[in-house]
mmCIF file of N, CA and C in Angstrom:
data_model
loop_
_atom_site.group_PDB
_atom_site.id
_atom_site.type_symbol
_atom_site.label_atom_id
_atom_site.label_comp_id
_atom_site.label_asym_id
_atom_site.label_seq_id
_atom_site.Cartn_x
_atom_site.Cartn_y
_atom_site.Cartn_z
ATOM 1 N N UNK A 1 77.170 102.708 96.437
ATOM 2 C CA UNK A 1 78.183 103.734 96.577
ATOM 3 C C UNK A 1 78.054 104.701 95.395
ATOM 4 N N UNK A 2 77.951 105.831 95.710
ATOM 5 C CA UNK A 2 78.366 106.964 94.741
ATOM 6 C C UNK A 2 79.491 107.363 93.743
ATOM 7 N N UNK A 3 79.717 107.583 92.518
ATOM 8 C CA UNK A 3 80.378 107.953 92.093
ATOM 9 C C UNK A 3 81.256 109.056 92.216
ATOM 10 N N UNK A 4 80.181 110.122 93.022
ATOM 11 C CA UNK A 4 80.911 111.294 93.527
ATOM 12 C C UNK A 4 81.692 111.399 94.455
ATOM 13 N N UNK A 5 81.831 109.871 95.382
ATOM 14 C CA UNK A 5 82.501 109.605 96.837
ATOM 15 C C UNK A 5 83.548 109.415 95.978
ATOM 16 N N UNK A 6 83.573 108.485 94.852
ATOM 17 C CA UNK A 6 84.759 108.186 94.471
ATOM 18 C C UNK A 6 85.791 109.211 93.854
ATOM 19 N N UNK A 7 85.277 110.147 93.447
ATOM 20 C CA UNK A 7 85.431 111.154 92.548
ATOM 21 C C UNK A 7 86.276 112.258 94.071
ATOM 22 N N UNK A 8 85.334 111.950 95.129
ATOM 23 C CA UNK A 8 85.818 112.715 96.289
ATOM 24 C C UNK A 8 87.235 112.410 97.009
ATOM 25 N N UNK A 9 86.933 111.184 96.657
ATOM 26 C CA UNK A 9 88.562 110.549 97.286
ATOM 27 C C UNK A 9 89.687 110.432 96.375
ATOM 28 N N UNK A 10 89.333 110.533 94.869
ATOM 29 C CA UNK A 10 90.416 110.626 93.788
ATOM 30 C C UNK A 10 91.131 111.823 94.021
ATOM 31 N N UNK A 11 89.874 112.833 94.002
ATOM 32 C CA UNK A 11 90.431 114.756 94.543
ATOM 33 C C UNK A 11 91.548 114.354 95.827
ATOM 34 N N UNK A 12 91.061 113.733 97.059
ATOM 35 C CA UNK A 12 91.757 113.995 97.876
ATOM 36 C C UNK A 12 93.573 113.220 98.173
ATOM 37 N N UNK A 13 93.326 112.244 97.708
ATOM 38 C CA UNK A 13 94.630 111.733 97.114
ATOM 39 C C UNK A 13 95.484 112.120 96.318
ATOM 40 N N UNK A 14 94.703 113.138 95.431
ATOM 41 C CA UNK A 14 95.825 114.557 94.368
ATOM 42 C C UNK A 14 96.123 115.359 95.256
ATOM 43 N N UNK A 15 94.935 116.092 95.972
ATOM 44 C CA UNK A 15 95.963 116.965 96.525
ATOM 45 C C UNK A 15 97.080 116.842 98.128
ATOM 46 N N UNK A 16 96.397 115.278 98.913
ATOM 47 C CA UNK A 16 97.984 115.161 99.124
ATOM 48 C C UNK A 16 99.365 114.675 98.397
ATOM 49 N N UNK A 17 99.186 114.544 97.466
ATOM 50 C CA UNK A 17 100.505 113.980 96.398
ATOM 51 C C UNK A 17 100.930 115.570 96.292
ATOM 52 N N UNK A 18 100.127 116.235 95.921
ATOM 53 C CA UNK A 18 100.288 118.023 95.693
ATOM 54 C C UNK A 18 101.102 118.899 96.959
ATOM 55 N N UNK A 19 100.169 118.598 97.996
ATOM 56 C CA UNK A 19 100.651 118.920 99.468
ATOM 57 C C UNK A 19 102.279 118.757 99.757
ATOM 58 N N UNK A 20 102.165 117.119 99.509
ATOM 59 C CA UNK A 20 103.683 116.651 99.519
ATOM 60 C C UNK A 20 105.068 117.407 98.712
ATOM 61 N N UNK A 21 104.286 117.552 97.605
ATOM 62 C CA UNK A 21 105.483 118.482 96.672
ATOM 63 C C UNK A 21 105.591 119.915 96.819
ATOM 64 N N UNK A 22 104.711 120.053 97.872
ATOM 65 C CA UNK A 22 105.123 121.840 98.297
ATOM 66 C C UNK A 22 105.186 122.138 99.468
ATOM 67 N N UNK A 23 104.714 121.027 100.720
ATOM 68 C CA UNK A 23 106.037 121.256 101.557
ATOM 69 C C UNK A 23 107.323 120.445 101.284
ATOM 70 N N UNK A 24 107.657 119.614 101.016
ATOM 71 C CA UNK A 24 109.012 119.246 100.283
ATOM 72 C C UNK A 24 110.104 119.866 99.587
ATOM 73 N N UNK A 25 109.215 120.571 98.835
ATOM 74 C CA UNK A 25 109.554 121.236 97.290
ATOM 75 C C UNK A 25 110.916 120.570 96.774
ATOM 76 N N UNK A 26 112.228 121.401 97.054
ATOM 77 C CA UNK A 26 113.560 121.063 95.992
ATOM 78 C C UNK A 26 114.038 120.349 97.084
ATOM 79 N N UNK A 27 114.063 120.473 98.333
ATOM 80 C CA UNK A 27 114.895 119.596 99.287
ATOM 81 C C UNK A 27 115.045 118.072 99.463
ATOM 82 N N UNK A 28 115.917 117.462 100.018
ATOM 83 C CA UNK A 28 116.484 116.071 99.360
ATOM 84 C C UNK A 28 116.162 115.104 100.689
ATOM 85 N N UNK A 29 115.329 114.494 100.557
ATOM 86 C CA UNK A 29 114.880 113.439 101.584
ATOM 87 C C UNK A 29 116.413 112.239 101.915
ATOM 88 N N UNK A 30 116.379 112.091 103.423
ATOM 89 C CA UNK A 30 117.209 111.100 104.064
ATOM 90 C C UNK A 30 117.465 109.960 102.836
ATOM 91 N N UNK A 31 118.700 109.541 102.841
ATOM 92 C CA UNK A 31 118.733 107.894 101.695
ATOM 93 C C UNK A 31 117.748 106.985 102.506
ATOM 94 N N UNK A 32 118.276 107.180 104.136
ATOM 95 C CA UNK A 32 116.990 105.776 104.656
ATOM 96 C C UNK A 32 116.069 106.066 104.349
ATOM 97 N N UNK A 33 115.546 107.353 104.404
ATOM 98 C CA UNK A 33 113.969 107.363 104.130
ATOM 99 C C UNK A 33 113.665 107.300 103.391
ATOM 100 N N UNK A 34 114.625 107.200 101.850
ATOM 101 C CA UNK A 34 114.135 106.961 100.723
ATOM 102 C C UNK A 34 113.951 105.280 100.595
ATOM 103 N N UNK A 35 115.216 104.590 101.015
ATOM 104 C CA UNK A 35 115.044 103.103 101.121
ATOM 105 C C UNK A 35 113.424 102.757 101.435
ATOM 106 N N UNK A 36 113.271 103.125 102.893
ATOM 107 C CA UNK A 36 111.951 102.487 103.148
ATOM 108 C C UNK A 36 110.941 103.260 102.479
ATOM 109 N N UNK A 37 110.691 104.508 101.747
ATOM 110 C CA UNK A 37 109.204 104.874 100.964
ATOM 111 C C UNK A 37 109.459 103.647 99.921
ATOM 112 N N UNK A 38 111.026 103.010 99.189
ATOM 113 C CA UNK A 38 111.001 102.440 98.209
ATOM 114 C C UNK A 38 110.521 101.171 99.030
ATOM 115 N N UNK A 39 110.046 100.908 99.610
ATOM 116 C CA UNK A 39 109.770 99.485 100.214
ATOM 117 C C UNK A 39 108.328 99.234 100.177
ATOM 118 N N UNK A 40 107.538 100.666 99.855
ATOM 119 C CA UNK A 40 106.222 100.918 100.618
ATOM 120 C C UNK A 40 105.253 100.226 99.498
ATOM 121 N N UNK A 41 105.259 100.194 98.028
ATOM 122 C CA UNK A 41 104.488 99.622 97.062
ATOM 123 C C UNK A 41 104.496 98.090 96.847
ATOM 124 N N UNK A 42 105.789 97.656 97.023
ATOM 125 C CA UNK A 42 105.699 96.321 97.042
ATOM 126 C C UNK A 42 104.737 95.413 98.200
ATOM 127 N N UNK A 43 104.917 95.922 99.469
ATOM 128 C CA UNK A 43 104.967 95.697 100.819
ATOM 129 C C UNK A 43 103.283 95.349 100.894
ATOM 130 N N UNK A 44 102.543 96.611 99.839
ATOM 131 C CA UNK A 44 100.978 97.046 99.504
ATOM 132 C C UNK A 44 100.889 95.813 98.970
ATOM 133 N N UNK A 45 101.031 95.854 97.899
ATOM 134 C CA UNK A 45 100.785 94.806 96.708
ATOM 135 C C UNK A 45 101.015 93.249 97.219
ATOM 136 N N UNK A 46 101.922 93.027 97.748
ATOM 137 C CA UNK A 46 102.018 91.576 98.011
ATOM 138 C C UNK A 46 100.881 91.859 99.757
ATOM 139 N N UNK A 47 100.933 92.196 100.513
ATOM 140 C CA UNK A 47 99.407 92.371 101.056
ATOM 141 C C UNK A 47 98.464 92.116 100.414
ATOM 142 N N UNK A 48 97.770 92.842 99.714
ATOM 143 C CA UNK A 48 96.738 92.867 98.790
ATOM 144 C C UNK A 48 96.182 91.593 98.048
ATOM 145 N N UNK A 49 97.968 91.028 97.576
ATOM 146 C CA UNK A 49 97.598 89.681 96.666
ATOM 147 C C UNK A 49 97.090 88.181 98.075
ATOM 148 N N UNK A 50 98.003 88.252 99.678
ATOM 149 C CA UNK A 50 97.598 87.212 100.358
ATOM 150 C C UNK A 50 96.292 87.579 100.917
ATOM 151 N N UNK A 51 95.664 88.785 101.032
ATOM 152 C CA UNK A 51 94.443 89.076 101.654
ATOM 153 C C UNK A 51 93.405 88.580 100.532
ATOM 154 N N UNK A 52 93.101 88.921 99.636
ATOM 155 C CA UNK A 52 92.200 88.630 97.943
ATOM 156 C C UNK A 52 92.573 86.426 97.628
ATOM 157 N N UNK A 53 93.778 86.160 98.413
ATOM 158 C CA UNK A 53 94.014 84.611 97.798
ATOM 159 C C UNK A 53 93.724 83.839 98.755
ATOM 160 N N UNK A 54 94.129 84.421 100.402
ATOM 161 C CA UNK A 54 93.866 83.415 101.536
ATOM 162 C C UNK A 54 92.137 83.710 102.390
ATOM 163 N N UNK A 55 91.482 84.865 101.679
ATOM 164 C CA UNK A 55 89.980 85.064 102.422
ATOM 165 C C UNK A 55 88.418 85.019 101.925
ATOM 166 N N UNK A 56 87.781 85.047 102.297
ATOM 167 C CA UNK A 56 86.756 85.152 102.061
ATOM 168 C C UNK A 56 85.468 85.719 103.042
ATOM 169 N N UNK A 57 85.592 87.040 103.136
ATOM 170 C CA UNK A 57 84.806 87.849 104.245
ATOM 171 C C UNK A 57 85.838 87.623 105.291
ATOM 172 N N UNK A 58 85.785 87.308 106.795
ATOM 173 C CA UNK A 58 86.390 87.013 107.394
ATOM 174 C C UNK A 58 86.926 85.696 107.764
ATOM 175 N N UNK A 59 86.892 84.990 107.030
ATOM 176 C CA UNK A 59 87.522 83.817 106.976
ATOM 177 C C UNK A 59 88.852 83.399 106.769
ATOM 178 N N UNK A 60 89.621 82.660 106.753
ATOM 179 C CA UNK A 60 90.813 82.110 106.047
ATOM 180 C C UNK A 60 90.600 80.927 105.552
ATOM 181 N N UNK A 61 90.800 81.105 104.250
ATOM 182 C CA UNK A 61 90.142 79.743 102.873
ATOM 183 C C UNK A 61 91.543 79.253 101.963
ATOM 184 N N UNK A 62 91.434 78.411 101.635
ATOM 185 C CA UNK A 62 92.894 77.628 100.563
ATOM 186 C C UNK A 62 91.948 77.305 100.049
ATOM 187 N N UNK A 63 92.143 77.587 98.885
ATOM 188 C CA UNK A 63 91.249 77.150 97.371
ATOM 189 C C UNK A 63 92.329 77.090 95.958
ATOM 190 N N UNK A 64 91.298 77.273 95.086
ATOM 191 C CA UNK A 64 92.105 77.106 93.753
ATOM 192 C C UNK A 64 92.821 78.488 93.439
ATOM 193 N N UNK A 65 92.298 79.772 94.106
ATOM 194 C CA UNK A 65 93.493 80.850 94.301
ATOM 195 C C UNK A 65 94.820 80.970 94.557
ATOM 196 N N UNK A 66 95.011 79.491 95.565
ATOM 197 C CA UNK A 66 96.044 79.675 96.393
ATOM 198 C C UNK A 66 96.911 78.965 95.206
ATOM 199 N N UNK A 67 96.490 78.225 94.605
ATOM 200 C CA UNK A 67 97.323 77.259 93.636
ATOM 201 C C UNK A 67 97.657 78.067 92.443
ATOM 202 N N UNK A 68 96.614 79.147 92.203
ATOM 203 C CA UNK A 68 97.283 80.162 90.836
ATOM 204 C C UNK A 68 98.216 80.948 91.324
ATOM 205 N N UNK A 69 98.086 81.448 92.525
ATOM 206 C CA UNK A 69 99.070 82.616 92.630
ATOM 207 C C UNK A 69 100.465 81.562 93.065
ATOM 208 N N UNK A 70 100.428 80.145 93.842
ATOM 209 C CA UNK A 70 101.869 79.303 93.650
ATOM 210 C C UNK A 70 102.295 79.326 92.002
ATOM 211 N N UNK A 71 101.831 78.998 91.374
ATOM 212 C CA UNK A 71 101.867 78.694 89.863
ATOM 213 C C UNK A 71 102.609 80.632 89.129
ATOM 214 N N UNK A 72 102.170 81.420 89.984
ATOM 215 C CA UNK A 72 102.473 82.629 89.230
ATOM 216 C C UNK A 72 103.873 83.510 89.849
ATOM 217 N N UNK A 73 103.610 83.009 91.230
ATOM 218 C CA UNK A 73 105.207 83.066 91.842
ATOM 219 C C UNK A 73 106.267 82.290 90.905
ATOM 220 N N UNK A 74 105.671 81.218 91.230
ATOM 221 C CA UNK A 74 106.966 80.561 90.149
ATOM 222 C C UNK A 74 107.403 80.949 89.028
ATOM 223 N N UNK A 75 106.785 81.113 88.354
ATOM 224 C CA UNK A 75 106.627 81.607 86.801
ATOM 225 C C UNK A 75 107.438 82.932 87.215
ATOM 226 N N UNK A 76 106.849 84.067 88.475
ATOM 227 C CA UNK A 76 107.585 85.208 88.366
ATOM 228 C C UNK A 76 108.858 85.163 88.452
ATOM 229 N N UNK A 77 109.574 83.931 89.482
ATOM 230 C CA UNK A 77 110.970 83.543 89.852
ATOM 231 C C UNK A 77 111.355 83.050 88.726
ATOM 232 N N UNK A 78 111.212 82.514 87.584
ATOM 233 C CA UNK A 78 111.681 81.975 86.776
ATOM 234 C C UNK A 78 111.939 83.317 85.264
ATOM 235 N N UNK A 79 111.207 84.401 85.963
ATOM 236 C CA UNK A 79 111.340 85.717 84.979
ATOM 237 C C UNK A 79 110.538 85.376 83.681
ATOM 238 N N UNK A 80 109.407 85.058 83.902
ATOM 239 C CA UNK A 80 108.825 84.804 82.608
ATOM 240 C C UNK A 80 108.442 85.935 82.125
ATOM 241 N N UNK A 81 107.638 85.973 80.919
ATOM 242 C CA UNK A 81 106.973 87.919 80.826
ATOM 243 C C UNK A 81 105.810 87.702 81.482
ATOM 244 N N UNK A 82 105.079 88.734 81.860
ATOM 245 C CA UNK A 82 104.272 89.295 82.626
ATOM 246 C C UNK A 82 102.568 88.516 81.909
ATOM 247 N N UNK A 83 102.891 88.725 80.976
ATOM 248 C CA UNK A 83 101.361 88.301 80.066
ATOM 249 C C UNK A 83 101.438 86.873 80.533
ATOM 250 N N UNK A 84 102.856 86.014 80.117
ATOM 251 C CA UNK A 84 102.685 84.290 80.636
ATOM 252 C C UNK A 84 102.059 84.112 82.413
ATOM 253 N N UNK A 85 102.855 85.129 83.036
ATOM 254 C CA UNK A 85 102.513 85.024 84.442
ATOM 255 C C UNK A 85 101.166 84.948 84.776
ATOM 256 N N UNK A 86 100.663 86.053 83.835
ATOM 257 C CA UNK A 86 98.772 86.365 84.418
ATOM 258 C C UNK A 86 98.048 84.951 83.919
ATOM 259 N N UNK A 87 98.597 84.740 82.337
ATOM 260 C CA UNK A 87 97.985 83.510 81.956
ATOM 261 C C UNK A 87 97.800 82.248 82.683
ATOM 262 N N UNK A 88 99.223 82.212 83.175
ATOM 263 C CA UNK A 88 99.359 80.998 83.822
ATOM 264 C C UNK A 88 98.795 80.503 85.193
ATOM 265 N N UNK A 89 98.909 81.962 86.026
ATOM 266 C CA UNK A 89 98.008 81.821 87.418
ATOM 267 C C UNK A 89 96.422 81.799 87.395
ATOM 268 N N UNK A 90 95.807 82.516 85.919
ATOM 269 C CA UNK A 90 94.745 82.110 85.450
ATOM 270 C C UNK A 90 94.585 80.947 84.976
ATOM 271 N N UNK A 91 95.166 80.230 84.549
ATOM 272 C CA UNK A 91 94.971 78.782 83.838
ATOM 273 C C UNK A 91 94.870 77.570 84.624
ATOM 274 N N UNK A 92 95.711 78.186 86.131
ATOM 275 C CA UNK A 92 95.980 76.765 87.139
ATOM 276 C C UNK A 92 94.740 76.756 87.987
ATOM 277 N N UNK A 93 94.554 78.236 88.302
ATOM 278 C CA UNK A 93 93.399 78.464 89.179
ATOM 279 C C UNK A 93 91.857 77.820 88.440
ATOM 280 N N UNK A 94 91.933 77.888 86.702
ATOM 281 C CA UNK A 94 90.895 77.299 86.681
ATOM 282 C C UNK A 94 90.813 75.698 86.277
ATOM 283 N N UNK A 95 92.201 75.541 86.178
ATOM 284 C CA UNK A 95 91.837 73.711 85.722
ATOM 285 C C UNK A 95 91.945 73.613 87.535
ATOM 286 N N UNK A 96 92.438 74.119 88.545
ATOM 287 C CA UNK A 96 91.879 73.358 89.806
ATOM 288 C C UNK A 96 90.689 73.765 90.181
ATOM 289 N N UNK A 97 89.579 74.790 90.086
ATOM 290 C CA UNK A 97 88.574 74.605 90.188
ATOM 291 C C UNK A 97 87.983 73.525 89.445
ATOM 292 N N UNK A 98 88.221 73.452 88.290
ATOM 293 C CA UNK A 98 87.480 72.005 86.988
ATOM 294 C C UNK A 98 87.739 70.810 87.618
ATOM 295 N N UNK A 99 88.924 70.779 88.512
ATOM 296 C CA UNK A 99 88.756 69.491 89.235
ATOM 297 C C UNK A 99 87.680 69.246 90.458
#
């Protein structure tokens, strides 16, 4: 892959963020519609984290992923800081691979 593809799609993701703020401009979006855009990053992200923990190409795999990111939920429910969280879902994931 090219750097310049990437470079092509960084451009094009500015200027719809750009687009957005000028047809928009000062006017005040619906509260629902603000509710659900506020829904839209989390919704990504926790996607992102079961697709990267439960696959492998097209597969569905339980491995020692699945046991860091249990280990980092918890930790998140329990409000730990953010640095313990990464540590910790790193630390479980690799003492269960070592097993």
């Amino acid at each position: 892959m090219s750097w310049w593809f990437i470079v092509a799609l960084a451009a094009g993701c500015y200027a719809f963020k750009v687009l957005g703020l000028v047809i928009i401009g000062d006017r005040q979006m619906p509260p629902v519609l603000n509710r659900c855009l506020a829904l839209i990053p989390p919704a990504m992200i926790s996607a992102l984290i079961a697709l990267n923990t439960f696959s492998v190409g097209q597969h569905l795999v339980v491995d020692a992923r699945a046991a860091g990111v249990g280990a980092a939920v918890i930790a998140a429910w329990r409000r730990a800081p953010l640095i313990v969280i990464i540590i910790l879902g790193a630390a479980v994931t690799a003492l269960v691979r070592a097993l």
